[in-house]
PDB file of C-alpha atoms and ligand atoms in Angstrom:
ATOM      1  CA  MET I1068     -32.479 -27.734  41.361  1.00  0.00           C
ATOM      2  CA  LYS I1069     -28.952 -27.193  40.059  1.00  0.00           C
ATOM      3  CA  VAL I1070     -27.142 -30.170  38.519  1.00  0.00           C
ATOM      4  CA  THR I1071     -23.364 -30.269  38.014  1.00  0.00           C
ATOM      5  CA  LEU I1072     -21.881 -31.278  34.681  1.00  0.00           C
ATOM      6  CA  ASP I1073     -20.576 -34.562  36.173  1.00  0.00           C
ATOM      7  CA  GLU I1074     -24.028 -35.396  37.593  1.00  0.00           C
ATOM      8  CA  LEU I1075     -25.592 -34.641  34.236  1.00  0.00           C
ATOM      9  CA  LYS I1076     -23.073 -36.787  32.352  1.00  0.00           C
ATOM     10  CA  ALA I1077     -23.799 -39.721  34.695  1.00  0.00           C
ATOM     11  CA  LYS I1078     -27.467 -39.696  33.652  1.00  0.00           C
ATOM     12  CA  PRO I1079     -28.821 -41.476  30.554  1.00  0.00           C
ATOM     13  CA  MET I1080     -28.099 -39.245  27.592  1.00  0.00           C
ATOM     14  CA  PRO I1081     -29.771 -39.289  24.162  1.00  0.00           C
ATOM     15  CA  GLN I1082     -27.316 -40.247  21.401  1.00  0.00           C
ATOM     16  CA  HIS I1083     -28.991 -38.054  18.851  1.00  0.00           C
ATOM     17  CA  ILE I1084     -31.055 -34.881  19.162  1.00  0.00           C
ATOM     18  CA  ALA I1085     -32.758 -33.205  16.198  1.00  0.00           C
ATOM     19  CA  ILE I1086     -34.055 -29.656  16.092  1.00  0.00           C
ATOM     20  CA  ILE I1087     -36.459 -28.106  13.591  1.00  0.00           C
ATOM     21  CA  MET I1088     -35.802 -24.386  13.232  1.00  0.00           C
ATOM     22  CA  ASP I1089     -39.047 -22.474  13.563  1.00  0.00           C
ATOM     23  CA  GLY I1090     -40.268 -19.086  14.724  1.00  0.00           C
ATOM     24  CA  ASN I1091     -37.294 -17.003  13.568  1.00  0.00           C
ATOM     25  CA  GLY I1092     -39.584 -14.789  11.504  1.00  0.00           C
ATOM     26  CA  ARG I1093     -42.110 -14.317  14.343  1.00  0.00           C
ATOM     27  CA  TRP I1094     -39.294 -13.567  16.788  1.00  0.00           C
ATOM     28  CA  ALA I1095     -38.067 -10.787  14.479  1.00  0.00           C
ATOM     29  CA  LYS I1096     -41.571  -9.442  13.769  1.00  0.00           C
ATOM     30  CA  ASN I1097     -42.339  -9.139  17.485  1.00  0.00           C
ATOM     31  CA  ARG I1098     -39.267  -6.932  17.788  1.00  0.00           C
ATOM     32  CA  GLY I1099     -39.917  -4.858  14.668  1.00  0.00           C
ATOM     33  CA  LEU I1100     -36.851  -6.375  12.969  1.00  0.00           C
ATOM     34  CA  PRO I1101     -36.397  -7.833   9.461  1.00  0.00           C
ATOM     35  CA  ARG I1102     -36.803 -11.625   9.108  1.00  0.00           C
ATOM     36  CA  THR I1103     -33.070 -11.965   8.375  1.00  0.00           C
ATOM     37  CA  ALA I1104     -32.348 -10.623  11.876  1.00  0.00           C
ATOM     38  CA  GLY I1105     -34.518 -13.472  13.216  1.00  0.00           C
ATOM     39  CA  HIS I1106     -32.489 -16.005  11.242  1.00  0.00           C
ATOM     40  CA  LYS I1107     -29.253 -14.516  12.531  1.00  0.00           C
ATOM     41  CA  ALA I1108     -30.501 -14.792  16.121  1.00  0.00           C
ATOM     42  CA  GLY I1109     -31.768 -18.348  15.443  1.00  0.00           C
ATOM     43  CA  GLY I1110     -28.342 -19.311  14.088  1.00  0.00           C
ATOM     44  CA  GLU I1111     -26.700 -17.925  17.241  1.00  0.00           C
ATOM     45  CA  THR I1112     -29.114 -19.827  19.517  1.00  0.00           C
ATOM     46  CA  PHE I1113     -28.385 -22.972  17.553  1.00  0.00           C
ATOM     47  CA  ARG I1114     -24.630 -22.411  18.054  1.00  0.00           C
ATOM     48  CA  ARG I1115     -25.187 -22.216  21.840  1.00  0.00           C
ATOM     49  CA  ILE I1116     -27.323 -25.385  21.831  1.00  0.00           C
ATOM     50  CA  ALA I1117     -24.667 -27.234  19.775  1.00  0.00           C
ATOM     51  CA  ASN I1118     -21.959 -26.226  22.215  1.00  0.00           C
ATOM     52  CA  TYR I1119     -24.073 -27.401  25.151  1.00  0.00           C
ATOM     53  CA  CYS I1120     -24.911 -30.756  23.515  1.00  0.00           C
ATOM     54  CA  ARG I1121     -21.218 -31.375  22.806  1.00  0.00           C
ATOM     55  CA  THR I1122     -20.304 -30.523  26.411  1.00  0.00           C
ATOM     56  CA  ILE I1123     -22.842 -32.886  27.992  1.00  0.00           C
ATOM     57  CA  GLY I1124     -21.890 -35.788  25.708  1.00  0.00           C
ATOM     58  CA  VAL I1125     -24.644 -35.994  23.073  1.00  0.00           C
ATOM     59  CA  LYS I1126     -23.086 -37.682  20.015  1.00  0.00           C
ATOM     60  CA  TYR I1127     -25.166 -36.302  17.151  1.00  0.00           C
ATOM     61  CA  LEU I1128     -27.079 -33.053  16.740  1.00  0.00           C
ATOM     62  CA  THR I1129     -29.178 -32.575  13.609  1.00  0.00           C
ATOM     63  CA  VAL I1130     -30.675 -29.241  12.656  1.00  0.00           C
ATOM     64  CA  TYR I1131     -33.382 -28.998  10.018  1.00  0.00           C
ATOM     65  CA  ALA I1132     -32.305 -25.603   8.706  1.00  0.00           C
ATOM     66  CA  PHE I1133     -33.712 -25.193   5.175  1.00  0.00           C
ATOM     67  CA  SER I1134     -36.408 -27.300   3.512  1.00  0.00           C
ATOM     68  CA  THR I1135     -37.213 -27.759  -0.185  1.00  0.00           C
ATOM     69  CA  GLU I1136     -40.313 -25.608   0.529  1.00  0.00           C
ATOM     70  CA  ASN I1137     -38.147 -22.774   1.819  1.00  0.00           C
ATOM     71  CA  TRP I1138     -36.890 -22.064  -1.747  1.00  0.00           C
ATOM     72  CA  LYS I1139     -40.319 -20.429  -2.328  1.00  0.00           C
ATOM     73  CA  ARG I1140     -39.549 -17.634   0.126  1.00  0.00           C
ATOM     74  CA  SER I1141     -38.558 -14.185  -1.173  1.00  0.00           C
ATOM     75  CA  GLN I1142     -35.289 -13.948  -3.050  1.00  0.00           C
ATOM     76  CA  GLU I1143     -34.017 -11.580  -0.355  1.00  0.00           C
ATOM     77  CA  GLU I1144     -34.754 -14.062   2.445  1.00  0.00           C
ATOM     78  CA  VAL I1145     -33.300 -17.055   0.567  1.00  0.00           C
ATOM     79  CA  SER I1146     -30.099 -15.214  -0.328  1.00  0.00           C
ATOM     80  CA  GLY I1147     -29.818 -13.912   3.261  1.00  0.00           C
ATOM     81  CA  LEU I1148     -30.066 -17.501   4.546  1.00  0.00           C
ATOM     82  CA  MET I1149     -27.488 -18.770   2.055  1.00  0.00           C
ATOM     83  CA  LYS I1150     -25.104 -15.970   3.102  1.00  0.00           C
ATOM     84  CA  LEU I1151     -25.684 -16.869   6.760  1.00  0.00           C
ATOM     85  CA  LEU I1152     -24.827 -20.505   6.064  1.00  0.00           C
ATOM     86  CA  SER I1153     -21.740 -19.580   4.111  1.00  0.00           C
ATOM     87  CA  SER I1154     -20.522 -17.225   6.845  1.00  0.00           C
ATOM     88  CA  PHE I1155     -21.264 -19.898   9.494  1.00  0.00           C
ATOM     89  CA  ILE I1156     -19.029 -22.325   7.588  1.00  0.00           C
ATOM     90  CA  LYS I1157     -16.208 -19.818   7.108  1.00  0.00           C
ATOM     91  CA  SER I1158     -16.262 -18.260  10.571  1.00  0.00           C
ATOM     92  CA  LYS I1159     -16.662 -21.511  12.517  1.00  0.00           C
ATOM     93  CA  GLU I1160     -14.136 -23.671  10.671  1.00  0.00           C
ATOM     94  CA  LYS I1161     -11.296 -23.085  13.167  1.00  0.00           C
ATOM     95  CA  THR I1162     -13.551 -23.616  16.206  1.00  0.00           C
ATOM     96  CA  LEU I1163     -15.093 -26.786  14.789  1.00  0.00           C
ATOM     97  CA  VAL I1164     -11.674 -28.289  14.091  1.00  0.00           C
ATOM     98  CA  GLU I1165     -10.323 -27.286  17.539  1.00  0.00           C
ATOM     99  CA  GLU I1166     -13.402 -28.592  19.349  1.00  0.00           C
ATOM    100  CA  ARG I1167     -13.458 -31.796  17.294  1.00  0.00           C
ATOM    101  CA  VAL I1168     -16.881 -31.269  15.753  1.00  0.00           C
ATOM    102  CA  ARG I1169     -17.649 -33.312  12.628  1.00  0.00           C
ATOM    103  CA  PHE I1170     -19.684 -31.223  10.205  1.00  0.00           C
ATOM    104  CA  ARG I1171     -22.075 -33.007   7.822  1.00  0.00           C
ATOM    105  CA  VAL I1172     -24.778 -31.814   5.448  1.00  0.00           C
ATOM    106  CA  VAL I1173     -27.778 -33.941   4.428  1.00  0.00           C
ATOM    107  CA  GLY I1174     -30.431 -33.094   1.847  1.00  0.00           C
ATOM    108  CA  ARG I1175     -30.308 -32.160  -1.827  1.00  0.00           C
ATOM    109  CA  ARG I1176     -26.989 -30.370  -1.772  1.00  0.00           C
ATOM    110  CA  SER I1177     -27.022 -30.166  -5.579  1.00  0.00           C
ATOM    111  CA  ASP I1178     -29.739 -27.460  -5.163  1.00  0.00           C
ATOM    112  CA  LEU I1179     -27.178 -25.209  -3.447  1.00  0.00           C
ATOM    113  CA  SER I1180     -24.798 -22.876  -5.291  1.00  0.00           C
ATOM    114  CA  PRO I1181     -21.561 -24.521  -6.506  1.00  0.00           C
ATOM    115  CA  LYS I1182     -19.592 -22.190  -4.196  1.00  0.00           C
ATOM    116  CA  LEU I1183     -21.583 -23.216  -1.103  1.00  0.00           C
ATOM    117  CA  GLN I1184     -21.287 -26.884  -2.113  1.00  0.00           C
ATOM    118  CA  ARG I1185     -17.497 -26.495  -2.281  1.00  0.00           C
ATOM    119  CA  GLU I1186     -17.369 -24.771   1.119  1.00  0.00           C
ATOM    120  CA  ILE I1187     -19.491 -27.543   2.650  1.00  0.00           C
ATOM    121  CA  ALA I1188     -17.393 -30.331   1.107  1.00  0.00           C
ATOM    122  CA  ALA I1189     -14.158 -28.718   2.320  1.00  0.00           C
ATOM    123  CA  LEU I1190     -15.450 -28.415   5.897  1.00  0.00           C
ATOM    124  CA  GLU I1191     -16.810 -31.970   5.862  1.00  0.00           C
ATOM    125  CA  GLU I1192     -13.399 -33.196   4.757  1.00  0.00           C
ATOM    126  CA  ARG I1193     -11.509 -31.124   7.342  1.00  0.00           C
ATOM    127  CA  THR I1194     -13.675 -32.380  10.221  1.00  0.00           C
ATOM    128  CA  ALA I1195     -14.196 -35.973   9.022  1.00  0.00           C
ATOM    129  CA  ASP I1196     -12.471 -37.719  11.938  1.00  0.00           C
ATOM    130  CA  CYS I1197     -14.002 -35.700  14.798  1.00  0.00           C
ATOM    131  CA  ASP I1198     -16.134 -36.992  17.699  1.00  0.00           C
ATOM    132  CA  PHE I1199     -19.300 -34.901  18.029  1.00  0.00           C
ATOM    133  CA  THR I1200     -21.344 -34.826  14.804  1.00  0.00           C
ATOM    134  CA  LEU I1201     -23.290 -31.785  13.706  1.00  0.00           C
ATOM    135  CA  VAL I1202     -25.696 -32.561  10.862  1.00  0.00           C
ATOM    136  CA  VAL I1203     -27.257 -29.652   8.978  1.00  0.00           C
ATOM    137  CA  ALA I1204     -30.239 -30.583   6.788  1.00  0.00           C
ATOM    138  CA  LEU I1205     -30.348 -28.308   3.737  1.00  0.00           C
ATOM    139  CA  SER I1206     -32.889 -28.468   0.946  1.00  0.00           C
ATOM    140  CA  TYR I1207     -34.450 -31.361   2.829  1.00  0.00           C
ATOM    141  CA  GLY I1208     -37.956 -32.789   2.373  1.00  0.00           C
ATOM    142  CA  GLY I1209     -39.798 -36.092   2.786  1.00  0.00           C
ATOM    143  CA  ARG I1210     -40.929 -36.055  -0.842  1.00  0.00           C
ATOM    144  CA  ALA I1211     -37.425 -35.198  -2.120  1.00  0.00           C
ATOM    145  CA  GLU I1212     -35.919 -38.009  -0.027  1.00  0.00           C
ATOM    146  CA  ILE I1213     -38.346 -40.612  -1.436  1.00  0.00           C
ATOM    147  CA  VAL I1214     -37.701 -39.463  -5.020  1.00  0.00           C
ATOM    148  CA  ASP I1215     -33.917 -39.449  -4.548  1.00  0.00           C
ATOM    149  CA  ALA I1216     -33.938 -42.878  -2.838  1.00  0.00           C
ATOM    150  CA  ALA I1217     -36.096 -44.359  -5.649  1.00  0.00           C
ATOM    151  CA  LYS I1218     -33.750 -42.899  -8.293  1.00  0.00           C
ATOM    152  CA  ALA I1219     -30.666 -44.307  -6.518  1.00  0.00           C
ATOM    153  CA  TRP I1220     -32.369 -47.695  -6.192  1.00  0.00           C
ATOM    154  CA  ALA I1221     -33.344 -47.695  -9.890  1.00  0.00           C
ATOM    155  CA  ALA I1222     -29.787 -46.694 -10.879  1.00  0.00           C
ATOM    156  CA  SER I1223     -28.276 -49.518  -8.794  1.00  0.00           C
ATOM    157  CA  GLY I1224     -30.698 -51.961 -10.483  1.00  0.00           C
ATOM    158  CA  ALA I1225     -29.659 -50.711 -13.914  1.00  0.00           C
ATOM    159  CA  GLU I1226     -26.022 -51.454 -13.075  1.00  0.00           C
TER     160      GLU I1226
HETATM  161  C1  FPP F 872     -37.560 -21.190  10.524  1.00  0.00           C
HETATM  162  O1  FPP F 872     -38.186 -20.022  10.983  1.00  0.00           O
HETATM  163  C2  FPP F 872     -36.174 -20.948  10.054  1.00  0.00           C
HETATM  164  C3  FPP F 872     -35.723 -21.191   8.816  1.00  0.00           C
HETATM  165  C4  FPP F 872     -36.571 -21.720   7.749  1.00  0.00           C
HETATM  166  C5  FPP F 872     -34.289 -20.953   8.451  1.00  0.00           C
HETATM  167  C6  FPP F 872     -33.258 -21.318   9.515  1.00  0.00           C
HETATM  168  C7  FPP F 872     -31.875 -21.293   8.983  1.00  0.00           C
HETATM  169  C8  FPP F 872     -30.848 -20.577   9.474  1.00  0.00           C
HETATM  170  C9  FPP F 872     -30.981 -19.721  10.684  1.00  0.00           C
HETATM  171  C10 FPP F 872     -29.535 -20.628   8.751  1.00  0.00           C
HETATM  172  C11 FPP F 872     -28.360 -20.841   9.635  1.00  0.00           C
HETATM  173  C12 FPP F 872     -28.419 -22.164  10.309  1.00  0.00           C
HETATM  174  C13 FPP F 872     -27.373 -22.842  10.791  1.00  0.00           C
HETATM  175  C14 FPP F 872     -27.636 -24.132  11.404  1.00  0.00           C
HETATM  176  C15 FPP F 872     -26.014 -22.349  10.743  1.00  0.00           C
HETATM  177  P1  FPP F 872     -39.322 -19.338  10.116  1.00  0.00           P
HETATM  178  O2  FPP F 872     -38.679 -18.370   9.187  1.00  0.00           O
HETATM  179  O3  FPP F 872     -40.159 -20.384   9.476  1.00  0.00           O
HETATM  180  O4  FPP F 872     -40.090 -18.577  11.219  1.00  0.00           O
HETATM  181  P2  FPP F 872     -41.649 -18.234  11.265  1.00  0.00           P
HETATM  182  O5  FPP F 872     -42.375 -19.541  11.348  1.00  0.00           O
HETATM  183  O6  FPP F 872     -41.771 -17.400  12.491  1.00  0.00           O
HETATM  184  O7  FPP F 872     -41.954 -17.459  10.008  1.00  0.00           O
END
């Protein structure tokens, strides 16, 4: 059954959708391609999903893109992923601003290279007052979050 955009928008809509990236490596392996090609294709699929969510009126889309565990992958894969993130930020800046997408990163951003941190901060600032929020979780992890929250709590107590 086909549903028009107006019909879809009239239905109850989740405020926030979160996606865990998985299967990029298997996707590439099944096609005889390097894992980085799987990540590139995963990034492109995510871009299409984000566009769709924005169009149908979802307010927040979170993508769990790179966990604290993922640092243990090969140097080649990690640097390929970091390059992909950096090129996503640079190539999508204009589109995000035009389409009023607020870009936010959560996770231990201090684990990222200073250059990537600067690129992220600049895009967050440029898109701060936009409507649809895209949250990218980088260097994220349940354990890391508990440790960081406990440290922040202890620091506020010390003050
Ligand atoms: C999971 O598949 C994917 C990752 C750990 C990395 C995903 C990150 C990107 C594609 C970077 C760009 C993202 C955005 C949002 C711009 P896997 O490698 O664990 O796959 P497998 O389980 O088949 O091995």
